[in-house]
Amino acid sequence: MENRHDVGCGLPTDGPLIARQSHQSDCEPVSIVIVNHNAGRLLAECLEAALAQAREVILVDNASISTPFEVVAARFATHPRLRIIRSKINTGFATGCNLGAAEATERAILFLNPDCILQEGTLAALVRALESSDRIGMVGGLLTDIDGNEQGGARRSVPTPWRSFVRGFGLNRFAWLAPQLLSDFYLHREPLPARPVDVEAVSGALVLVSRAAFHAAGPWDEGFFLHCEDLDLCLRFRNAGWRVLFVPDAPAVHHRGMCGRARPLAVEWHKHRGMIRFYRKHFRRTYPAGLFGLVVAGVWLRFSAVATMHVARSIGRSITAAPAALRPTQLAAAARSRPAHSRTLPS
């Protein structure tokens, strides 16, 4: 197969070197950092879209299964604006982001999930929003499913323990009674704004930061392995005085959860462990010790419920996939349906 593709920003890979260098000015002055772990075929789509818009793409692979990843890596091996960093172990999302950011050379850095496909013009819209004010340090885009429906998480309030309690027990259904007290921290059910708006948090799946703000607020907290590290980063940016914006005209199709489908229990473990770290880091002094202990217990109780659900589903799929002769309920039904003399052993 011929290994030829567009370098993006409108120029083929086999164009003259001088032309390639001058045409690079059409790309956005952004370094895109993609941390990959077993994204499979989606990684190729992600790279195609990213390289079509940015001056630099840094792919950090966190010990993916070798063959599928190397197929994608070989396809883009000669791309002049792609750098690939291979990690022998899965160091986690935050560590991978920091590793890629350390290699970035542009004035803004886009952290992008490998299952997130930028749409045409998305990066330009994010850059415009980021550069619209000196105090804007972070902007996030509109995450949708393949049908164009907005996903939760791209614009949200910080999920404090109280807000999480409200959502977990469905009390947000009564938000009309006390909006400040019972509102959901996800904002995607509200009308889509016509222009960029300030929010408390955006999603780490698609987040553009200025290098100045990133250095001032500090890198991703590597104590998080997976989940909640983006909430931590948003909160630290805002605590450092930087504005965080949601940009509605910067869409990306997000195939959510693709990288973790093979190990759902491990994902849930790290997600709930991340919740505990986030609450302890930012809210431990806000709540009395006894009440905070209940918060921690509630998180682990939730993990137990979710884990039980996953185990039950796994067992159900195993039974469904087993040969009919091995399914105990079908064996019993077959035995009951046979005539009595057919169940008698020969003498």
mmCIF file of C-alpha atoms in Angstrom:
data_model
loop_
_atom_site.group_PDB
_atom_site.id
_atom_site.type_symbol
_atom_site.label_atom_id
_atom_site.label_comp_id
_atom_site.label_asym_id
_atom_site.label_seq_id
_atom_site.Cartn_x
_atom_site.Cartn_y
_atom_site.Cartn_z
ATOM 1 C CA MET A 1 0.000 0.000 0.000
ATOM 2 C CA GLU A 2 1.327 3.412 -0.944
ATOM 3 C CA ASN A 3 2.134 5.434 2.159
ATOM 4 C CA ARG A 4 1.013 8.815 0.872
ATOM 5 C CA HIS A 5 -1.361 11.248 2.527
ATOM 6 C CA ASP A 6 -1.948 14.943 2.937
ATOM 7 C CA VAL A 7 0.130 16.730 5.544
ATOM 8 C CA GLY A 8 -2.887 18.914 6.209
ATOM 9 C CA CYS A 9 -3.384 22.662 5.860
ATOM 10 C CA GLY A 10 -3.797 22.063 2.133
ATOM 11 C CA LEU A 11 -0.416 20.694 1.013
ATOM 12 C CA PRO A 12 0.600 17.150 -0.091
ATOM 13 C CA THR A 13 3.599 15.430 1.480
ATOM 14 C CA ASP A 14 5.540 15.238 -1.781
ATOM 15 C CA GLY A 15 5.458 19.015 -2.400
ATOM 16 C CA PRO A 16 8.702 21.030 -2.450
ATOM 17 C CA LEU A 17 10.245 21.552 0.980
ATOM 18 C CA ILE A 18 10.251 25.369 0.690
ATOM 19 C CA ALA A 19 6.582 25.339 -0.306
ATOM 20 C CA ARG A 20 5.745 23.033 2.577
ATOM 21 C CA GLN A 21 7.467 25.310 5.070
ATOM 22 C CA SER A 22 5.816 28.480 3.800
ATOM 23 C CA HIS A 23 2.369 26.872 3.561
ATOM 24 C CA GLN A 24 2.606 25.795 7.189
ATOM 25 C CA SER A 25 1.581 29.347 8.106
ATOM 26 C CA ASP A 26 -1.957 28.362 7.096
ATOM 27 C CA CYS A 27 -2.046 25.927 10.005
ATOM 28 C CA GLU A 28 -3.098 27.119 13.444
ATOM 29 C CA PRO A 29 -0.174 27.981 15.781
ATOM 30 C CA VAL A 30 -1.031 25.087 18.053
ATOM 31 C CA SER A 31 0.690 21.946 19.296
ATOM 32 C CA ILE A 32 -1.854 19.137 19.598
ATOM 33 C CA VAL A 33 -1.039 16.519 22.227
ATOM 34 C CA ILE A 34 -2.833 13.179 21.834
ATOM 35 C CA VAL A 35 -2.406 10.558 24.547
ATOM 36 C CA ASN A 36 -3.351 7.173 23.124
ATOM 37 C CA HIS A 37 -4.064 3.805 24.672
ATOM 38 C CA ASN A 38 -5.660 1.241 22.369
ATOM 39 C CA ALA A 39 -7.879 3.660 20.446
ATOM 40 C CA GLY A 40 -7.593 1.397 17.408
ATOM 41 C CA ARG A 41 -8.904 2.641 14.058
ATOM 42 C CA LEU A 42 -10.179 5.880 15.603
ATOM 43 C CA LEU A 43 -6.608 7.032 16.186
ATOM 44 C CA ALA A 44 -6.049 7.296 12.428
ATOM 45 C CA GLU A 45 -9.181 9.449 12.017
ATOM 46 C CA CYS A 46 -8.100 11.603 14.947
ATOM 47 C CA LEU A 47 -4.634 12.149 13.470
ATOM 48 C CA GLU A 48 -5.971 12.971 10.002
ATOM 49 C CA ALA A 49 -8.235 15.683 11.394
ATOM 50 C CA ALA A 50 -5.578 17.051 13.761
ATOM 51 C CA LEU A 51 -2.843 17.235 11.128
ATOM 52 C CA ALA A 52 -5.210 19.051 8.785
ATOM 53 C CA GLN A 53 -5.437 21.990 11.196
ATOM 54 C CA ALA A 54 -2.391 22.309 13.479
ATOM 55 C CA ARG A 55 1.266 23.143 12.952
ATOM 56 C CA GLU A 56 2.391 20.358 15.249
ATOM 57 C CA VAL A 57 0.937 17.085 16.524
ATOM 58 C CA ILE A 58 2.572 15.083 19.297
ATOM 59 C CA LEU A 59 1.277 11.553 19.782
ATOM 60 C CA VAL A 60 2.089 9.923 23.118
ATOM 61 C CA ASP A 61 1.313 6.224 23.077
ATOM 62 C CA ASN A 62 0.753 4.660 26.494
ATOM 63 C CA ALA A 63 1.757 1.050 25.823
ATOM 64 C CA SER A 64 -0.994 0.204 23.346
ATOM 65 C CA ILE A 65 -1.318 -3.270 21.876
ATOM 66 C CA SER A 66 1.595 -3.319 19.457
ATOM 67 C CA THR A 67 0.142 -4.473 16.145
ATOM 68 C CA PRO A 68 -2.904 -2.158 15.823
ATOM 69 C CA PHE A 69 -0.900 0.852 16.957
ATOM 70 C CA GLU A 70 2.081 0.165 14.709
ATOM 71 C CA VAL A 71 -0.206 -0.093 11.690
ATOM 72 C CA VAL A 72 -1.402 3.463 12.347
ATOM 73 C CA ALA A 73 2.108 4.670 13.232
ATOM 74 C CA ALA A 74 3.503 3.280 9.967
ATOM 75 C CA ARG A 75 0.802 5.060 7.990
ATOM 76 C CA PHE A 76 1.882 8.446 9.380
ATOM 77 C CA ALA A 77 5.587 7.695 9.854
ATOM 78 C CA THR A 78 6.812 10.176 7.224
ATOM 79 C CA HIS A 79 4.560 13.045 8.220
ATOM 80 C CA PRO A 80 6.720 16.152 8.742
ATOM 81 C CA ARG A 81 4.531 17.645 11.497
ATOM 82 C CA LEU A 82 3.935 14.547 13.603
ATOM 83 C CA ARG A 83 6.118 13.311 16.440
ATOM 84 C CA ILE A 84 5.467 9.990 18.148
ATOM 85 C CA ILE A 85 6.547 9.259 21.708
ATOM 86 C CA ARG A 86 6.270 5.638 22.839
ATOM 87 C CA SER A 87 5.927 4.694 26.494
ATOM 88 C CA LYS A 88 6.704 1.128 27.527
ATOM 89 C CA ILE A 89 4.124 1.280 30.303
ATOM 90 C CA ASN A 90 0.743 2.949 30.645
ATOM 91 C CA THR A 91 1.645 5.973 32.739
ATOM 92 C CA GLY A 92 -1.882 7.396 32.775
ATOM 93 C CA PHE A 93 -3.538 10.293 30.975
ATOM 94 C CA ALA A 94 -2.115 13.154 33.055
ATOM 95 C CA THR A 95 1.474 11.932 32.821
ATOM 96 C CA GLY A 96 1.093 11.407 29.075
ATOM 97 C CA CYS A 97 -0.258 14.944 28.658
ATOM 98 C CA ASN A 98 2.689 16.406 30.557
ATOM 99 C CA LEU A 99 5.128 14.362 28.497
ATOM 100 C CA GLY A 100 3.624 15.691 25.282
ATOM 101 C CA ALA A 101 3.372 19.264 26.573
ATOM 102 C CA ALA A 102 7.075 19.250 27.432
ATOM 103 C CA GLU A 103 7.821 18.640 23.746
ATOM 104 C CA ALA A 104 5.365 21.244 22.419
ATOM 105 C CA THR A 105 6.804 24.263 20.624
ATOM 106 C CA GLU A 106 3.741 26.368 19.710
ATOM 107 C CA ARG A 107 2.200 29.123 21.832
ATOM 108 C CA ALA A 108 -0.973 27.137 22.541
ATOM 109 C CA ILE A 109 -1.483 23.458 23.333
ATOM 110 C CA LEU A 110 -4.572 21.425 22.499
ATOM 111 C CA PHE A 111 -5.037 18.270 24.573
ATOM 112 C CA LEU A 112 -7.121 15.904 22.448
ATOM 113 C CA ASN A 113 -8.451 12.410 23.132
ATOM 114 C CA PRO A 114 -7.634 9.812 20.446
ATOM 115 C CA ASP A 115 -11.348 8.978 20.105
ATOM 116 C CA CYS A 116 -12.200 12.644 19.440
ATOM 117 C CA ILE A 117 -12.410 13.805 15.795
ATOM 118 C CA LEU A 118 -12.014 17.520 15.130
ATOM 119 C CA GLN A 119 -14.466 18.973 12.641
ATOM 120 C CA GLU A 120 -13.455 21.459 9.965
ATOM 121 C CA GLY A 121 -12.684 24.869 11.433
ATOM 122 C CA THR A 122 -12.827 23.689 15.055
ATOM 123 C CA LEU A 123 -9.238 24.498 15.948
ATOM 124 C CA ALA A 124 -9.502 27.968 14.383
ATOM 125 C CA ALA A 125 -12.625 28.685 16.472
ATOM 126 C CA LEU A 126 -10.851 27.588 19.650
ATOM 127 C CA VAL A 127 -7.818 29.757 18.874
ATOM 128 C CA ARG A 128 -10.017 32.810 18.221
ATOM 129 C CA ALA A 129 -11.722 32.344 21.579
ATOM 130 C CA LEU A 130 -8.432 31.809 23.430
ATOM 131 C CA GLU A 131 -6.890 34.942 21.919
ATOM 132 C CA SER A 132 -9.947 37.148 22.466
ATOM 133 C CA SER A 133 -8.713 38.221 25.917
ATOM 134 C CA ASP A 134 -5.427 38.136 27.807
ATOM 135 C CA ARG A 135 -7.172 36.627 30.830
ATOM 136 C CA ILE A 136 -8.570 33.617 28.995
ATOM 137 C CA GLY A 137 -6.307 30.668 29.746
ATOM 138 C CA MET A 138 -8.401 27.682 28.682
ATOM 139 C CA VAL A 139 -11.157 26.963 26.155
ATOM 140 C CA GLY A 140 -13.110 23.803 25.420
ATOM 141 C CA GLY A 141 -15.191 22.800 22.418
ATOM 142 C CA LEU A 142 -18.561 21.193 21.754
ATOM 143 C CA LEU A 143 -18.451 17.394 22.101
ATOM 144 C CA THR A 144 -21.106 15.453 20.228
ATOM 145 C CA ASP A 145 -21.959 11.851 19.420
ATOM 146 C CA ILE A 146 -21.992 10.673 15.801
ATOM 147 C CA ASP A 147 -25.581 11.923 15.425
ATOM 148 C CA GLY A 148 -24.632 15.450 16.448
ATOM 149 C CA ASN A 149 -26.199 15.314 19.921
ATOM 150 C CA GLU A 150 -24.302 17.246 22.585
ATOM 151 C CA GLN A 151 -22.612 15.109 25.202
ATOM 152 C CA GLY A 152 -22.428 15.953 28.870
ATOM 153 C CA GLY A 153 -19.136 17.175 30.289
ATOM 154 C CA ALA A 154 -18.005 19.680 27.670
ATOM 155 C CA ARG A 155 -19.604 22.504 29.695
ATOM 156 C CA ARG A 156 -20.282 22.023 33.372
ATOM 157 C CA SER A 157 -20.042 23.348 36.860
ATOM 158 C CA VAL A 158 -17.484 21.834 39.198
ATOM 159 C CA PRO A 159 -19.041 18.667 40.687
ATOM 160 C CA THR A 160 -18.650 19.438 44.379
ATOM 161 C CA PRO A 161 -19.629 16.629 46.773
ATOM 162 C CA TRP A 162 -22.999 18.309 47.279
ATOM 163 C CA ARG A 163 -23.675 18.666 43.553
ATOM 164 C CA SER A 164 -22.680 15.029 43.048
ATOM 165 C CA PHE A 165 -25.087 14.014 45.820
ATOM 166 C CA VAL A 166 -27.875 16.000 44.166
ATOM 167 C CA ARG A 167 -27.252 14.353 40.801
ATOM 168 C CA GLY A 168 -26.713 10.862 42.245
ATOM 169 C CA PHE A 169 -30.064 10.855 44.020
ATOM 170 C CA GLY A 170 -31.963 12.579 41.217
ATOM 171 C CA LEU A 171 -32.671 15.720 43.224
ATOM 172 C CA ASN A 172 -31.745 17.819 40.185
ATOM 173 C CA ARG A 173 -35.252 17.045 38.892
ATOM 174 C CA PHE A 174 -36.482 19.547 41.463
ATOM 175 C CA ALA A 175 -34.048 22.285 40.474
ATOM 176 C CA TRP A 176 -36.962 24.545 39.591
ATOM 177 C CA LEU A 177 -37.724 24.742 43.305
ATOM 178 C CA ALA A 178 -34.216 25.893 44.294
ATOM 179 C CA PRO A 179 -31.965 26.437 41.241
ATOM 180 C CA GLN A 180 -28.886 27.396 43.258
ATOM 181 C CA LEU A 181 -29.209 24.392 45.543
ATOM 182 C CA LEU A 182 -30.466 21.583 43.302
ATOM 183 C CA SER A 183 -29.096 22.312 39.833
ATOM 184 C CA ASP A 184 -27.222 19.631 37.876
ATOM 185 C CA PHE A 185 -23.526 20.272 37.298
ATOM 186 C CA TYR A 186 -23.874 19.148 33.666
ATOM 187 C CA LEU A 187 -25.041 22.050 31.502
ATOM 188 C CA HIS A 188 -25.686 20.322 28.164
ATOM 189 C CA ARG A 189 -29.454 20.256 28.730
ATOM 190 C CA GLU A 190 -29.480 24.031 28.718
ATOM 191 C CA PRO A 191 -29.825 25.844 25.361
ATOM 192 C CA LEU A 192 -26.589 26.000 23.393
ATOM 193 C CA PRO A 193 -25.164 29.520 23.738
ATOM 194 C CA ALA A 194 -24.733 31.639 20.619
ATOM 195 C CA ARG A 195 -21.163 32.623 21.508
ATOM 196 C CA PRO A 196 -18.320 31.532 23.833
ATOM 197 C CA VAL A 197 -19.297 31.688 27.502
ATOM 198 C CA ASP A 198 -17.458 31.415 30.810
ATOM 199 C CA VAL A 199 -17.918 28.093 32.588
ATOM 200 C CA GLU A 200 -16.406 26.453 35.635
ATOM 201 C CA ALA A 201 -15.100 23.422 33.752
ATOM 202 C CA VAL A 202 -14.686 21.921 30.286
ATOM 203 C CA SER A 203 -13.691 18.431 29.180
ATOM 204 C CA GLY A 204 -10.120 17.177 28.959
ATOM 205 C CA ALA A 205 -11.101 15.347 25.767
ATOM 206 C CA LEU A 206 -10.865 18.642 23.859
ATOM 207 C CA VAL A 207 -9.186 21.516 25.690
ATOM 208 C CA LEU A 208 -6.945 24.289 24.380
ATOM 209 C CA VAL A 209 -4.668 26.167 26.792
ATOM 210 C CA SER A 210 -2.211 28.998 26.410
ATOM 211 C CA ARG A 211 1.352 28.089 27.331
ATOM 212 C CA ALA A 212 1.526 31.084 29.679
ATOM 213 C CA ALA A 213 -1.542 29.976 31.623
ATOM 214 C CA PHE A 214 -0.415 26.348 31.653
ATOM 215 C CA HIS A 215 2.948 27.273 33.119
ATOM 216 C CA ALA A 216 1.354 29.613 35.658
ATOM 217 C CA ALA A 217 -1.303 27.158 36.870
ATOM 218 C CA GLY A 218 1.006 24.163 36.765
ATOM 219 C CA PRO A 219 0.971 20.916 34.768
ATOM 220 C CA TRP A 220 -1.550 18.115 34.924
ATOM 221 C CA ASP A 221 -1.580 16.445 38.350
ATOM 222 C CA GLU A 222 0.052 13.060 37.742
ATOM 223 C CA GLY A 223 -1.506 11.710 40.926
ATOM 224 C CA PHE A 224 -4.589 11.158 38.780
ATOM 225 C CA PHE A 225 -4.359 8.150 36.481
ATOM 226 C CA LEU A 226 -7.637 8.474 34.611
ATOM 227 C CA HIS A 227 -10.660 10.770 35.145
ATOM 228 C CA CYS A 228 -11.082 13.952 37.220
ATOM 229 C CA GLU A 229 -7.672 15.322 36.250
ATOM 230 C CA ASP A 230 -9.396 17.726 33.851
ATOM 231 C CA LEU A 231 -11.644 19.025 36.640
ATOM 232 C CA ASP A 232 -8.565 19.556 38.780
ATOM 233 C CA LEU A 233 -6.826 21.479 35.975
ATOM 234 C CA CYS A 234 -9.880 23.676 35.338
ATOM 235 C CA LEU A 235 -10.194 24.509 39.023
ATOM 236 C CA ARG A 236 -6.497 25.366 39.308
ATOM 237 C CA PHE A 237 -6.669 27.604 36.231
ATOM 238 C CA ARG A 238 -9.607 29.521 37.697
ATOM 239 C CA ASN A 239 -7.967 29.730 41.137
ATOM 240 C CA ALA A 240 -4.925 31.251 39.425
ATOM 241 C CA GLY A 241 -7.125 33.961 37.887
ATOM 242 C CA TRP A 242 -7.563 32.546 34.372
ATOM 243 C CA ARG A 243 -10.936 32.425 32.632
ATOM 244 C CA VAL A 244 -12.277 29.133 31.254
ATOM 245 C CA LEU A 245 -14.548 29.316 28.195
ATOM 246 C CA PHE A 246 -16.875 26.925 26.393
ATOM 247 C CA VAL A 247 -16.888 27.501 22.623
ATOM 248 C CA PRO A 248 -20.127 26.293 20.968
ATOM 249 C CA ASP A 249 -18.913 26.677 17.369
ATOM 250 C CA ALA A 250 -15.906 24.358 17.893
ATOM 251 C CA PRO A 251 -17.410 20.868 17.449
ATOM 252 C CA ALA A 252 -15.757 17.466 17.622
ATOM 253 C CA VAL A 253 -17.265 13.985 17.386
ATOM 254 C CA HIS A 254 -16.364 12.107 20.553
ATOM 255 C CA HIS A 255 -16.564 8.308 20.503
ATOM 256 C CA ARG A 256 -16.683 8.313 24.272
ATOM 257 C CA GLY A 257 -15.164 5.421 26.193
ATOM 258 C CA MET A 258 -13.613 3.676 23.185
ATOM 259 C CA CYS A 259 -10.190 3.296 24.825
ATOM 260 C CA GLY A 260 -11.595 1.687 27.976
ATOM 261 C CA ARG A 261 -14.216 -0.717 26.616
ATOM 262 C CA ALA A 262 -11.966 -3.741 26.968
ATOM 263 C CA ARG A 263 -11.417 -3.094 30.707
ATOM 264 C CA PRO A 264 -14.523 -1.370 32.104
ATOM 265 C CA LEU A 265 -13.862 -2.380 35.709
ATOM 266 C CA ALA A 266 -10.342 -0.918 35.616
ATOM 267 C CA VAL A 267 -11.740 2.309 34.169
ATOM 268 C CA GLU A 268 -14.368 2.519 36.915
ATOM 269 C CA TRP A 269 -11.732 1.861 39.585
ATOM 270 C CA HIS A 270 -9.542 4.724 38.368
ATOM 271 C CA LYS A 271 -12.582 6.970 37.883
ATOM 272 C CA HIS A 272 -13.764 6.561 41.478
ATOM 273 C CA ARG A 273 -10.234 6.720 42.828
ATOM 274 C CA GLY A 274 -9.876 9.991 40.905
ATOM 275 C CA MET A 275 -13.070 11.302 42.509
ATOM 276 C CA ILE A 276 -11.645 10.666 45.978
ATOM 277 C CA ARG A 277 -8.380 12.436 45.104
ATOM 278 C CA PHE A 278 -10.269 15.395 43.616
ATOM 279 C CA TYR A 279 -12.538 15.771 46.657
ATOM 280 C CA ARG A 280 -9.655 15.448 49.109
ATOM 281 C CA LYS A 281 -7.521 17.924 47.222
ATOM 282 C CA HIS A 282 -10.119 20.667 46.849
ATOM 283 C CA PHE A 283 -12.922 20.121 49.378
ATOM 284 C CA ARG A 284 -11.547 18.306 52.413
ATOM 285 C CA ARG A 285 -11.293 21.513 54.449
ATOM 286 C CA THR A 286 -14.749 22.640 53.343
ATOM 287 C CA TYR A 287 -16.576 19.748 55.007
ATOM 288 C CA PRO A 288 -16.410 18.538 58.642
ATOM 289 C CA ALA A 289 -14.300 15.389 59.031
ATOM 290 C CA GLY A 290 -17.281 13.149 59.719
ATOM 291 C CA LEU A 291 -19.245 14.457 56.758
ATOM 292 C CA PHE A 292 -16.270 14.142 54.446
ATOM 293 C CA GLY A 293 -15.887 10.537 55.607
ATOM 294 C CA LEU A 294 -19.453 9.933 54.448
ATOM 295 C CA VAL A 295 -18.573 11.464 51.081
ATOM 296 C CA VAL A 296 -15.676 9.030 50.672
ATOM 297 C CA ALA A 297 -17.838 6.106 51.766
ATOM 298 C CA GLY A 298 -20.494 7.185 49.274
ATOM 299 C CA VAL A 299 -17.982 7.154 46.416
ATOM 300 C CA TRP A 300 -16.834 3.627 47.229
ATOM 301 C CA LEU A 301 -20.431 2.497 47.670
ATOM 302 C CA ARG A 302 -21.149 3.829 44.199
ATOM 303 C CA PHE A 303 -18.115 1.971 42.838
ATOM 304 C CA SER A 304 -19.381 -1.261 44.409
ATOM 305 C CA ALA A 305 -22.760 -0.815 42.717
ATOM 306 C CA VAL A 306 -21.225 -0.011 39.336
ATOM 307 C CA ALA A 307 -18.763 -2.901 39.591
ATOM 308 C CA THR A 308 -21.556 -5.325 40.467
ATOM 309 C CA MET A 309 -23.503 -4.137 37.430
ATOM 310 C CA HIS A 310 -20.504 -4.695 35.136
ATOM 311 C CA VAL A 311 -19.889 -8.187 36.548
ATOM 312 C CA ALA A 312 -23.552 -9.102 36.080
ATOM 313 C CA ARG A 313 -23.482 -7.887 32.491
ATOM 314 C CA SER A 314 -20.293 -9.820 31.817
ATOM 315 C CA ILE A 315 -21.814 -13.021 33.166
ATOM 316 C CA GLY A 316 -24.950 -12.409 31.113
ATOM 317 C CA ARG A 317 -22.940 -11.971 27.920
ATOM 318 C CA SER A 318 -20.938 -15.117 28.674
ATOM 319 C CA ILE A 319 -24.092 -17.196 29.101
ATOM 320 C CA THR A 320 -25.615 -15.758 25.931
ATOM 321 C CA ALA A 321 -22.470 -16.455 23.944
ATOM 322 C CA ALA A 322 -22.061 -20.036 25.245
ATOM 323 C CA PRO A 323 -23.130 -22.985 23.045
ATOM 324 C CA ALA A 324 -26.745 -23.998 23.606
ATOM 325 C CA ALA A 325 -25.705 -27.390 24.964
ATOM 326 C CA LEU A 326 -23.853 -25.646 27.808
ATOM 327 C CA ARG A 327 -26.687 -23.374 28.934
ATOM 328 C CA PRO A 328 -28.178 -24.864 32.109
ATOM 329 C CA THR A 329 -31.632 -23.285 31.687
ATOM 330 C CA GLN A 330 -31.979 -24.655 28.165
ATOM 331 C CA LEU A 331 -30.795 -28.097 29.261
ATOM 332 C CA ALA A 332 -33.396 -28.154 31.982
ATOM 333 C CA ALA A 333 -36.135 -27.044 29.598
ATOM 334 C CA ALA A 334 -35.141 -29.706 27.082
ATOM 335 C CA ALA A 335 -35.218 -32.382 29.757
ATOM 336 C CA ARG A 336 -38.728 -31.374 30.819
ATOM 337 C CA SER A 337 -39.979 -31.400 27.233
ATOM 338 C CA ARG A 338 -38.814 -34.947 26.433
ATOM 339 C CA PRO A 339 -41.221 -37.895 26.938
ATOM 340 C CA ALA A 340 -40.746 -39.780 30.181
ATOM 341 C CA HIS A 341 -39.549 -42.981 28.458
ATOM 342 C CA SER A 342 -36.805 -41.032 26.648
ATOM 343 C CA ARG A 343 -35.331 -39.999 29.978
ATOM 344 C CA THR A 344 -35.065 -43.588 31.210
ATOM 345 C CA LEU A 345 -31.624 -45.101 31.074
ATOM 346 C CA PRO A 346 -31.350 -48.367 29.132
ATOM 347 C CA SER A 347 -30.867 -51.475 31.198
#
